[in-house]
mmCIF file of C-alpha atoms in Angstrom:
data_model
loop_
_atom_site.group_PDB
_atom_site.id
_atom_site.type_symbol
_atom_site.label_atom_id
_atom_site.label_comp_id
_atom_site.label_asym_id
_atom_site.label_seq_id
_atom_site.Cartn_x
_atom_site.Cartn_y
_atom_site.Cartn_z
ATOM 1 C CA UNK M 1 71.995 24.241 -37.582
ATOM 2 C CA UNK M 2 68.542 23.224 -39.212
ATOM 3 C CA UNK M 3 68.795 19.805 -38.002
ATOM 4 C CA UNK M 4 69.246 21.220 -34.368
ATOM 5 C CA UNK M 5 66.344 22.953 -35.200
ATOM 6 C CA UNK M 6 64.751 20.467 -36.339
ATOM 7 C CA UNK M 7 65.193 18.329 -33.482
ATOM 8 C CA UNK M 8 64.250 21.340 -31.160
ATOM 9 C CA UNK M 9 60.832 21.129 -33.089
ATOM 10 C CA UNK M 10 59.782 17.803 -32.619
ATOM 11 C CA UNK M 11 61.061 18.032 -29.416
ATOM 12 C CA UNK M 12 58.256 20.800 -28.766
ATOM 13 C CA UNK M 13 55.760 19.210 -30.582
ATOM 14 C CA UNK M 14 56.011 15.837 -28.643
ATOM 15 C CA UNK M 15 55.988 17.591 -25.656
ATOM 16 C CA UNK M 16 53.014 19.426 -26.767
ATOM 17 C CA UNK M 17 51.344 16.130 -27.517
ATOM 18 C CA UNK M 18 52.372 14.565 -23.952
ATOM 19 C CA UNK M 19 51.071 17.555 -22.266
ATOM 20 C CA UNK M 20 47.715 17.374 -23.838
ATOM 21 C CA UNK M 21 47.739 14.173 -23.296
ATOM 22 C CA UNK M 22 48.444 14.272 -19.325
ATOM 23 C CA UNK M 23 46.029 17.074 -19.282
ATOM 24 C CA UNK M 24 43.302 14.973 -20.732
ATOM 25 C CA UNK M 25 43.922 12.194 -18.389
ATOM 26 C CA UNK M 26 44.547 13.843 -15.371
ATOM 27 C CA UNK M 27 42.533 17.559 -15.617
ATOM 28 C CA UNK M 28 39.895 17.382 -18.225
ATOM 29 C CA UNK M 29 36.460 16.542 -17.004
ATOM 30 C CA UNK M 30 35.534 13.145 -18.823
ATOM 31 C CA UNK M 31 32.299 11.410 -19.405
ATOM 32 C CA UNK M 32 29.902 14.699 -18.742
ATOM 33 C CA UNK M 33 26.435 14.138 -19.421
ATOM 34 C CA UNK M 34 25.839 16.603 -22.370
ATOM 35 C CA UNK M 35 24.458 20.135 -22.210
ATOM 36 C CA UNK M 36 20.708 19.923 -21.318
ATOM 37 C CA UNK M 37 21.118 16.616 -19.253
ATOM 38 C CA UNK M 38 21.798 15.014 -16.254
ATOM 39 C CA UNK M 39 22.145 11.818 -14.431
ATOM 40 C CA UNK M 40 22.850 10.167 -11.065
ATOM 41 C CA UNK M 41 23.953 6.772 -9.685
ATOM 42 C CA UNK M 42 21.342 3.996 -7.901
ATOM 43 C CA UNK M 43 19.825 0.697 -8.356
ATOM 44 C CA UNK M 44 16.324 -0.494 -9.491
ATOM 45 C CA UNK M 45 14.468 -1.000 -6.440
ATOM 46 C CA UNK M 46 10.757 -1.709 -5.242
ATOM 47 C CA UNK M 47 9.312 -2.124 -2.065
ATOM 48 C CA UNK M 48 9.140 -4.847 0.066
ATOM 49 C CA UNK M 49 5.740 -6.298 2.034
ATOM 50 C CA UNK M 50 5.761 -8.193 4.804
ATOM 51 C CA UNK M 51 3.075 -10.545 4.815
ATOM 52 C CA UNK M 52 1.813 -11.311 8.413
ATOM 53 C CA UNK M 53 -1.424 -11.954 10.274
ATOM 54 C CA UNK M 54 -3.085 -9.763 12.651
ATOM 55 C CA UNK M 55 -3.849 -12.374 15.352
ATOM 56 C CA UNK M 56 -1.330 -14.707 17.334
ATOM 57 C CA UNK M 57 -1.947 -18.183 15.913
ATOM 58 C CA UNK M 58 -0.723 -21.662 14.136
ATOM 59 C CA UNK M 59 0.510 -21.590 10.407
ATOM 60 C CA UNK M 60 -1.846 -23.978 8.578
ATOM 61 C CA UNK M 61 -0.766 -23.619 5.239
ATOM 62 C CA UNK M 62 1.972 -21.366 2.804
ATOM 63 C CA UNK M 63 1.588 -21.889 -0.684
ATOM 64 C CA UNK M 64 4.491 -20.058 -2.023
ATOM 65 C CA UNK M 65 8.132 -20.699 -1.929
ATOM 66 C CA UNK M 66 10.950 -18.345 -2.455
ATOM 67 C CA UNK M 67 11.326 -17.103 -5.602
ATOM 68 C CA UNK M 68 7.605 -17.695 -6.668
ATOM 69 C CA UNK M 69 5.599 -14.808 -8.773
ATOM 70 C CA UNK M 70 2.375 -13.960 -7.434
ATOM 71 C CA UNK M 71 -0.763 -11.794 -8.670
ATOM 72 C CA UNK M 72 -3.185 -9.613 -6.902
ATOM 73 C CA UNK M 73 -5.560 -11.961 -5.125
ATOM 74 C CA UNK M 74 -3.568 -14.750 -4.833
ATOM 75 C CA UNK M 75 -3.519 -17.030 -1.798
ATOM 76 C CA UNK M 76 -0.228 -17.045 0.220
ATOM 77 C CA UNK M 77 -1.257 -18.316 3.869
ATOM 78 C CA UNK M 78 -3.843 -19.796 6.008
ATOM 79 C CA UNK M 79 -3.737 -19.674 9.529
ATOM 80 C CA UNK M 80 -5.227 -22.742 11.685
ATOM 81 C CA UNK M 81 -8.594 -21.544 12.353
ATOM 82 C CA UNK M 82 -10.008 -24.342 14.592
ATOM 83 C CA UNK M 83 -11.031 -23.083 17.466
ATOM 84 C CA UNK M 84 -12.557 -19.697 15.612
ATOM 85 C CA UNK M 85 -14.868 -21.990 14.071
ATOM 86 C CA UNK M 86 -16.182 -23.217 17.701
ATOM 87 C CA UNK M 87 -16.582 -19.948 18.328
ATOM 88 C CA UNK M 88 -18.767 -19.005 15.261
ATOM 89 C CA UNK M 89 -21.000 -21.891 15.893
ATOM 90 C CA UNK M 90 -21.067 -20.758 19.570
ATOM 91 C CA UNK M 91 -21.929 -16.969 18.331
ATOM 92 C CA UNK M 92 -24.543 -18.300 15.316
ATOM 93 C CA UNK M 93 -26.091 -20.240 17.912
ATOM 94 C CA UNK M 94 -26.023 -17.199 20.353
ATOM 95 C CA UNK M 95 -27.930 -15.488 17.542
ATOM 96 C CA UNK M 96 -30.276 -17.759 16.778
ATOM 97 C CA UNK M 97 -31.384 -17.442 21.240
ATOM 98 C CA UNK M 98 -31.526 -14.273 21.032
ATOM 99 C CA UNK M 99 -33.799 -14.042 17.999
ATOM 100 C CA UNK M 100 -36.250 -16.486 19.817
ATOM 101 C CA UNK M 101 -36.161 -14.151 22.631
ATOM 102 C CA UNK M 102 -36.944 -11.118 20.587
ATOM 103 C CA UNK M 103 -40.027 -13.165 19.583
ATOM 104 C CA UNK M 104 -41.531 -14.195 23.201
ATOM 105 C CA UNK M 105 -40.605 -10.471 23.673
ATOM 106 C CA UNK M 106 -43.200 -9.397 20.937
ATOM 107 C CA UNK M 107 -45.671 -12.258 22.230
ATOM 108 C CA UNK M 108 -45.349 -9.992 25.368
ATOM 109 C CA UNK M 109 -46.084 -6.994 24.124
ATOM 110 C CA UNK M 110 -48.864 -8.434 22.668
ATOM 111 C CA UNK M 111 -50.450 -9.652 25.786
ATOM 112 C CA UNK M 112 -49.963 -6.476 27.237
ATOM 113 C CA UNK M 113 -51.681 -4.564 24.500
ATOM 114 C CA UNK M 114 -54.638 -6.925 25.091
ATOM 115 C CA UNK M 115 -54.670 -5.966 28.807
ATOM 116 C CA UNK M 116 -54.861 -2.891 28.182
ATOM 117 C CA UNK M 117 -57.089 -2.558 25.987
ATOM 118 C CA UNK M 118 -59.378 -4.823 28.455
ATOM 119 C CA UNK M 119 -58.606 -2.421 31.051
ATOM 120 C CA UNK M 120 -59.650 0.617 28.932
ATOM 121 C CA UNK M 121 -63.106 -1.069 28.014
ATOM 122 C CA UNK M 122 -64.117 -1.790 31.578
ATOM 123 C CA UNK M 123 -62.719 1.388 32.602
ATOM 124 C CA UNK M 124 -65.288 3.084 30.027
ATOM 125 C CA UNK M 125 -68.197 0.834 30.959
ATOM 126 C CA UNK M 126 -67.269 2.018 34.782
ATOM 127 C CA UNK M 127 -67.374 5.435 33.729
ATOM 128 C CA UNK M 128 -70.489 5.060 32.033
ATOM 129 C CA UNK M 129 -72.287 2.718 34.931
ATOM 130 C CA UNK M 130 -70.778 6.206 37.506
ATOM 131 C CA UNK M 131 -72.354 8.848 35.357
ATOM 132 C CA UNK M 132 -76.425 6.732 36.361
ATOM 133 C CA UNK M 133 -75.075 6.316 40.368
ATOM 134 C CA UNK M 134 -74.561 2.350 39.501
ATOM 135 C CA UNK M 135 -71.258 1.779 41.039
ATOM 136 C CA UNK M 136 -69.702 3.789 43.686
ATOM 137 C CA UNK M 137 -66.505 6.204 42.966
ATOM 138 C CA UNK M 138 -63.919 3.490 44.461
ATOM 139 C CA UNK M 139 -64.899 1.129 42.021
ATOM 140 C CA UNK M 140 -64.133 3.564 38.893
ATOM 141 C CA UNK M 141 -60.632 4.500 40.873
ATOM 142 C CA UNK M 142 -59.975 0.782 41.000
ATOM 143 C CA UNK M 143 -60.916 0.532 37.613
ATOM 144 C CA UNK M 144 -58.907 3.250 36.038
ATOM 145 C CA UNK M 145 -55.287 1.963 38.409
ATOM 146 C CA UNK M 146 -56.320 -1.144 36.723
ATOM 147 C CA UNK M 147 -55.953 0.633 33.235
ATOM 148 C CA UNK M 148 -52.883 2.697 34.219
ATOM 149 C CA UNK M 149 -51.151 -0.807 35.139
ATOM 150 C CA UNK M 150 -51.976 -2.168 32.099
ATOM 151 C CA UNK M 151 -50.924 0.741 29.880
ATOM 152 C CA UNK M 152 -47.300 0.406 32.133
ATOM 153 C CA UNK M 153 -46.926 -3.224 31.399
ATOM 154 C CA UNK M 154 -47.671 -2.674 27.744
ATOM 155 C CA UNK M 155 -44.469 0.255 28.006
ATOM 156 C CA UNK M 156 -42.512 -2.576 29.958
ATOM 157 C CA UNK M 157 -42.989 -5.306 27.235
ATOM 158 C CA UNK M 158 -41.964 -3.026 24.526
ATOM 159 C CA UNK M 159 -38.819 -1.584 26.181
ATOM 160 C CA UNK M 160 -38.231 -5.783 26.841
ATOM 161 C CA UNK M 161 -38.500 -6.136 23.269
ATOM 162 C CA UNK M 162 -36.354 -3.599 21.994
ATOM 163 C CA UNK M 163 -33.978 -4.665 24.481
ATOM 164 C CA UNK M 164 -34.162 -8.284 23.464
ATOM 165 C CA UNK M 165 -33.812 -7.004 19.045
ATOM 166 C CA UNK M 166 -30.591 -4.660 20.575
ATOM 167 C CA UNK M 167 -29.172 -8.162 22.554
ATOM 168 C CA UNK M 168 -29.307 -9.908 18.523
ATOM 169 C CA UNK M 169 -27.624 -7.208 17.170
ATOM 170 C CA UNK M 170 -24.606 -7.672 20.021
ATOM 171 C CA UNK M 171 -24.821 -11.445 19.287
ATOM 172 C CA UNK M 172 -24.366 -10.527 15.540
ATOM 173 C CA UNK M 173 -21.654 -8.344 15.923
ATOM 174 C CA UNK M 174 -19.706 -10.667 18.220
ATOM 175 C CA UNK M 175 -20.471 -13.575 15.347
ATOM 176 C CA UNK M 176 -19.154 -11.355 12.776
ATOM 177 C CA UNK M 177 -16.260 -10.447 14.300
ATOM 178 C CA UNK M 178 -14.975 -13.825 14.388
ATOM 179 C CA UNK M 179 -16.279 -14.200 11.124
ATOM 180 C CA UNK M 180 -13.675 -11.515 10.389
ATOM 181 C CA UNK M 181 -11.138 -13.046 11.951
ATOM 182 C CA UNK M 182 -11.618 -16.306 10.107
ATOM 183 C CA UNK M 183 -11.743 -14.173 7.063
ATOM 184 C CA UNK M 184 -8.300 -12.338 8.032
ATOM 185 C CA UNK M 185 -6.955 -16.086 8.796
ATOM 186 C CA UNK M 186 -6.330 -16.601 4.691
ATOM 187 C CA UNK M 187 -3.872 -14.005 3.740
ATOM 188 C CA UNK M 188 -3.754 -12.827 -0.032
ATOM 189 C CA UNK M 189 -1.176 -11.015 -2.130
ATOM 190 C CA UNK M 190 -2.429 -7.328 -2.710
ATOM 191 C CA UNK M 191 -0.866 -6.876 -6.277
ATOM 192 C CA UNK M 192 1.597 -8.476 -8.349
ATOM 193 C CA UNK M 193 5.022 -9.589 -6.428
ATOM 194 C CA UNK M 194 7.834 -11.725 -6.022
ATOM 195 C CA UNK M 195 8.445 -13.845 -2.628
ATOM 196 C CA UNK M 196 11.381 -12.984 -1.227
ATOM 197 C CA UNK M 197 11.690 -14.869 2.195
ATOM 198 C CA UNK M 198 9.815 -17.533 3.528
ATOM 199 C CA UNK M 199 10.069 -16.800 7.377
ATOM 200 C CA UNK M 200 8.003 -19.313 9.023
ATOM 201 C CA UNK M 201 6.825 -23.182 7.795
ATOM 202 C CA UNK M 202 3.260 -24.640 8.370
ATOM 203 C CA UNK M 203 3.279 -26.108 12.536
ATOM 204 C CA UNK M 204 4.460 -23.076 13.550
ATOM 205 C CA UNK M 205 3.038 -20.380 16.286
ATOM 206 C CA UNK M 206 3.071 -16.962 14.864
ATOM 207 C CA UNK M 207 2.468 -13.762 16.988
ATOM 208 C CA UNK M 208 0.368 -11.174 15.937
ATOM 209 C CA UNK M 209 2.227 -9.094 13.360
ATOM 210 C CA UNK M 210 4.614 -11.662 13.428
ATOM 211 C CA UNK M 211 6.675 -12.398 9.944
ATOM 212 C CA UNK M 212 5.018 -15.034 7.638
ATOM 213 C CA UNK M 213 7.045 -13.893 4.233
ATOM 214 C CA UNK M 214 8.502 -11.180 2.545
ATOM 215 C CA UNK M 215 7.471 -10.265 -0.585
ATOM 216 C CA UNK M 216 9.350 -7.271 -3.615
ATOM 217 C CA UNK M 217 6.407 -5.580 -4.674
ATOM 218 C CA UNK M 218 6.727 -5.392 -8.329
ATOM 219 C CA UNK M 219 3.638 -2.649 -8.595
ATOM 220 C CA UNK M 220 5.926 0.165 -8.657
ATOM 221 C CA UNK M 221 9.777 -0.526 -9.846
ATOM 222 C CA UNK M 222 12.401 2.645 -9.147
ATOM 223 C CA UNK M 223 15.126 3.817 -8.980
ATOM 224 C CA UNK M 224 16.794 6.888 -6.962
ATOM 225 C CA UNK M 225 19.735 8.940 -7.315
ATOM 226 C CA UNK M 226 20.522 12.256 -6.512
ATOM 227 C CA UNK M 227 20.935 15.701 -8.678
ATOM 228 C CA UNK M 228 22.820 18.901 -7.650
ATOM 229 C CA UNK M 229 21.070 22.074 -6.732
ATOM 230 C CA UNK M 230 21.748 23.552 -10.129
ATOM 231 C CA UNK M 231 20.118 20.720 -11.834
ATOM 232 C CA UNK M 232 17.135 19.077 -9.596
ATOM 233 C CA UNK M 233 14.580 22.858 -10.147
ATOM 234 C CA UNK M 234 14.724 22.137 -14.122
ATOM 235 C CA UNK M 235 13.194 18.560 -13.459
ATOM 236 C CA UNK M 236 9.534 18.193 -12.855
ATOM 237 C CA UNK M 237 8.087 15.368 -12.153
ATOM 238 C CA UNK M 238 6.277 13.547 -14.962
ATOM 239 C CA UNK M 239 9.711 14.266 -17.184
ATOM 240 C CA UNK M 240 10.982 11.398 -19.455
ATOM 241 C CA UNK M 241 13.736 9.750 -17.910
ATOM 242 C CA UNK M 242 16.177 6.766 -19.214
ATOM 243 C CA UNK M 243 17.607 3.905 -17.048
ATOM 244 C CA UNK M 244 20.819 1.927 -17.940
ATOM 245 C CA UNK M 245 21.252 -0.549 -15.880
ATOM 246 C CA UNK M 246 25.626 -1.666 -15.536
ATOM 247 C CA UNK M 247 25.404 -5.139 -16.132
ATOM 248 C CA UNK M 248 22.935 -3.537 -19.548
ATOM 249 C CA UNK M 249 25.131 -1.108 -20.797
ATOM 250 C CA UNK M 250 23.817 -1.501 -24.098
ATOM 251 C CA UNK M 251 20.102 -0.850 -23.643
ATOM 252 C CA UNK M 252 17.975 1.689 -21.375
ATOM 253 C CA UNK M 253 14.684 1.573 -20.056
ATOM 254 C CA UNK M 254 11.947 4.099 -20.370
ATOM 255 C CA UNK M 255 10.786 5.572 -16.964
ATOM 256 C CA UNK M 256 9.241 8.923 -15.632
ATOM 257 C CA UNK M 257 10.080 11.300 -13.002
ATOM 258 C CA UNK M 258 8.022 10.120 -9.904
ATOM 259 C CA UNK M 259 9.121 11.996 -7.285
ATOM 260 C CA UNK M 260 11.448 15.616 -6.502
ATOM 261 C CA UNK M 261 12.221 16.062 -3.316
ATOM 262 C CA UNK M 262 11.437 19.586 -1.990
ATOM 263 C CA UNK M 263 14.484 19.677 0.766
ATOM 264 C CA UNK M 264 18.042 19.583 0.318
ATOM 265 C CA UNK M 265 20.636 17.438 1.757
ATOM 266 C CA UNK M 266 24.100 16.977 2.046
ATOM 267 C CA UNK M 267 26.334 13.734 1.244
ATOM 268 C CA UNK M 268 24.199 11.460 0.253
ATOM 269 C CA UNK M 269 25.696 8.228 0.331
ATOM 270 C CA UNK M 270 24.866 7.015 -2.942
ATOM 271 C CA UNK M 271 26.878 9.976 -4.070
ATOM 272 C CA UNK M 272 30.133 8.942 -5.368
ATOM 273 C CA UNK M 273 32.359 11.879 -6.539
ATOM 274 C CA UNK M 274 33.545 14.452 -3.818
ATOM 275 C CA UNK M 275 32.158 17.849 -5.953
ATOM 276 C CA UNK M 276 28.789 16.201 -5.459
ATOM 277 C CA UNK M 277 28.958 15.232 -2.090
ATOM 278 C CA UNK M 278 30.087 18.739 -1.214
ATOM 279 C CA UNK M 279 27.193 20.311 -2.718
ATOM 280 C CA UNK M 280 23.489 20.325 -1.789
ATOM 281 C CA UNK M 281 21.358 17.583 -3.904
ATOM 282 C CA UNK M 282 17.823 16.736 -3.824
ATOM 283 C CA UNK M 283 16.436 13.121 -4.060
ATOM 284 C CA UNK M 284 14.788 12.259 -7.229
ATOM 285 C CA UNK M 285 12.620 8.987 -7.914
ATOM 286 C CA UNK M 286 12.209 8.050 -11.723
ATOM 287 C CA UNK M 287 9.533 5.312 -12.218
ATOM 288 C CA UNK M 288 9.313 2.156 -14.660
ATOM 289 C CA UNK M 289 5.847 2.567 -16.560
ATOM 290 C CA UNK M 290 3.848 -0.635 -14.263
ATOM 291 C CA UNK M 291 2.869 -1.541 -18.178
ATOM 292 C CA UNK M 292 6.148 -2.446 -18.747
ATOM 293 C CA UNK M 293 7.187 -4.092 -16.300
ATOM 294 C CA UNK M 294 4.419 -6.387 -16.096
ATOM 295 C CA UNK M 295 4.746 -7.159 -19.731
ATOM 296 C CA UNK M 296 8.091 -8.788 -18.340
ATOM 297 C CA UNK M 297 7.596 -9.387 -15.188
ATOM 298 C CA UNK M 298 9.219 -12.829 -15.160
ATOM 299 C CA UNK M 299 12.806 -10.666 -15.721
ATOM 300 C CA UNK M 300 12.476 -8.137 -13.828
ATOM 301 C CA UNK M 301 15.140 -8.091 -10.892
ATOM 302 C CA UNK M 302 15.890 -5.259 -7.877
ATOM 303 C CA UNK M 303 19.314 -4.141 -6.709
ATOM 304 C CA UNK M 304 21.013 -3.723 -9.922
ATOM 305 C CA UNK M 305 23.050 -0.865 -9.913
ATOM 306 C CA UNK M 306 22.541 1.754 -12.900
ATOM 307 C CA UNK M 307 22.503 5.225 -13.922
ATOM 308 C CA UNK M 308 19.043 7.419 -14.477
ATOM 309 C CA UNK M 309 19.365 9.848 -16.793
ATOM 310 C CA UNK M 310 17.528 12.961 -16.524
ATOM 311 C CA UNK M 311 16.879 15.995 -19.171
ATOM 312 C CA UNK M 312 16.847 19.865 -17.718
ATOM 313 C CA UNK M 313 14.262 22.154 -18.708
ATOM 314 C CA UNK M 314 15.426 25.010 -20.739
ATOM 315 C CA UNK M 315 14.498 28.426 -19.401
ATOM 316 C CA UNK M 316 11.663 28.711 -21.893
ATOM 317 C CA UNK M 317 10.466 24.909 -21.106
ATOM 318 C CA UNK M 318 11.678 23.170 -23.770
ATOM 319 C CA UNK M 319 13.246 19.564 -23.207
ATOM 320 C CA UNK M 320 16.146 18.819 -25.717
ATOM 321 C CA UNK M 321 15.709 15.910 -27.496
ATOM 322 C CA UNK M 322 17.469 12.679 -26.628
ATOM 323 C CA UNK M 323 20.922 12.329 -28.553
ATOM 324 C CA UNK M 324 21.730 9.245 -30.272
ATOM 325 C CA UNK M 325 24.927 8.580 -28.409
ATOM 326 C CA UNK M 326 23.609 9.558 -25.191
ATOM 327 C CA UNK M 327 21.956 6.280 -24.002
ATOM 328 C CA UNK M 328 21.536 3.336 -26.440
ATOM 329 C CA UNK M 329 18.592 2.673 -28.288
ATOM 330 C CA UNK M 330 14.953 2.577 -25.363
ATOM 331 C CA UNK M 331 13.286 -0.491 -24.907
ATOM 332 C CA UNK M 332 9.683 -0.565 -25.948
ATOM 333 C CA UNK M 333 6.770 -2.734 -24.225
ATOM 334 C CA UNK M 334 5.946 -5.160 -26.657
ATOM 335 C CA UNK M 335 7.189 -8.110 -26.002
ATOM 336 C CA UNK M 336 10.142 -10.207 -28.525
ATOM 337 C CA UNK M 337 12.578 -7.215 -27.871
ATOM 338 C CA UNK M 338 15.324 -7.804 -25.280
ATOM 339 C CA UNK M 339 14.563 -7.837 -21.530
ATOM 340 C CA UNK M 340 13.987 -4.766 -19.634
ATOM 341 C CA UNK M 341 15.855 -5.599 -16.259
ATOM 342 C CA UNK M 342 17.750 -8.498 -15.912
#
């Protein structure tokens, strides 16, 4: 009798133990973020600049390759510029005419100003010689048109001459906008990046707009992933956020809440479990500090595929602190410690 009981109670106990154990595998929620937390699935990515010329034209030059770094400043293309430079000698020479004009405008006004000031002195000494019955009253009339002419040719070489300064300012702004356009001809890289595609090779004819490279803009480096509607009101943004990138598992990288959006939306595609695709989720952008990432810029890749993590505001505003087994130990800027992205 005892050793039937006996067998009845292992039997219960290692059906106890199998049924915790199928419960754990099959019902118990596994890998939860811990109270206070959160996180979401994406991939570090940065935005991508096309690099193209605002006039139709021949490639001259590219100076990158695929895969090159560049900095702020630096030269990528030049466009043939050829017959622009015909036209800016045409326009500086068109300048330089005009100028002279202005000139034998002012030499006009001039000679006008002398006329009439002639005019005006014989029209006083005809005024005088009337008042002691020396000259006759048709003489003074004549005398005083003769003024009156003069004094409208003076107004008629000044309204020349402004015309003629206005006519250099049109030749300057017609020289200056090809200037311009030689000047939009060299195309620079507006911050630190990394060519992507090289879309076009020196010979070629390029429309306006059309695709010289593609560049990954390595000024701001992101990722984006998506928290429920419990979670996304107790993140603000400027919040301390971790990245762990999958093929890092064993570091994460310091970032900051850049973005919350302020609509809802439903299944997301970068969602991955059905409970969260069947809720409403808002679309949250955590930042890599630009310090950091230029300290190593040479490593740092898009499209990996991580997980941000996120901590949740307590009712009273307090942010737990981060738990040693949550993520592994944050990189720091400096450099000598191990890569940030790979």
């Amino acid at each position: 009798m005892s050793r039937r009981i006996s067998i009845i109670i292992v039997a219960l106990v290692l059906a106890g133990v199998l049924g915790f154990g199928a419960w754990t595998v099959l019902f118990k929620p596994s890998d939860l973020p811990p109270d206070g937390f959160s996180r979401g699935n994406g991939r570090i990515e940065a935005d991508m600049v096309d690099i193209s010329p605002r006039l139709a034209g021949r490639v001259a030059e590219i100076r990158v390759r695929e895969g090159d770094l560049v900095a702020a400043g630096d030269v990528l293309t030049v466009m043939d510029t050829t017959e622009l430079r015909a036209q800016l000698a045409r326009a500086e020479a068109a300048v330089d005419s005009a100028e002279a004009a202005v000139g034998v405008a002012a030499a006009h006004v001039t000679e006008a100003a002398a006329r009439l000031a002639l005019a005006q002195s014989e029209q006083n000494r005809a005024e005088a010689l009337m008042a002691r019955n020396v000259i006759s009253q048709v003489e003074l009339d004549i005398q005083r048109t003769e003024t009156q002419l003069a004094d409208a040719g003076l107004a008629a070489a000044r309204a020349t001459q402004r015309a003629q300064e206005r006519g250099v300012d049109a030749e300057k702004a017609s020289r200056d906008e090809i200037a311009a356009r030689i000047a939009d001809a060299t195309l620079y890289a507006g911050g630190p990046a990394r060519v992507l595609y090289r879309l076009a090779q020196p010979g070629e004819i390029v429309g306006a707009g059309g695709k010289i490279l593609t560049l990954v803009s390595l000024e701001e480096v992101h990722m984006e992933f998506f928290l429920s509607a419990a979670d996304a009101p107790r993140v603000k943004i400027g919040d301390e956020a971790r990245i762990v990138a999958d093929i890092m598992p064993g570091m994460s990288i310091p970032a900051r809440v850049a973005f919350v959006s302020p609509q809802a939306q439903f299944t997301p595609k970068q969602v991955e479990t059905l409970s969260e695709r069947e809720s409403l989720m808002f679309r949250v952008r955590v930042r890599i500090p630009p310090e950091l990432v230029m300290a190593r810029i040479d490593q740092v890749k898009t499209g990996v595929r991580g997980v941000a993590w996120v901590r949740l505001a307590a009712p009273d505003g307090n942010l737990p602190e981060w738990p040693e087994g949550l993520t592994p130990p944050t990189l720091d800027i400096p450099q000598g410690s191990a890569p940030t992205t790979p």
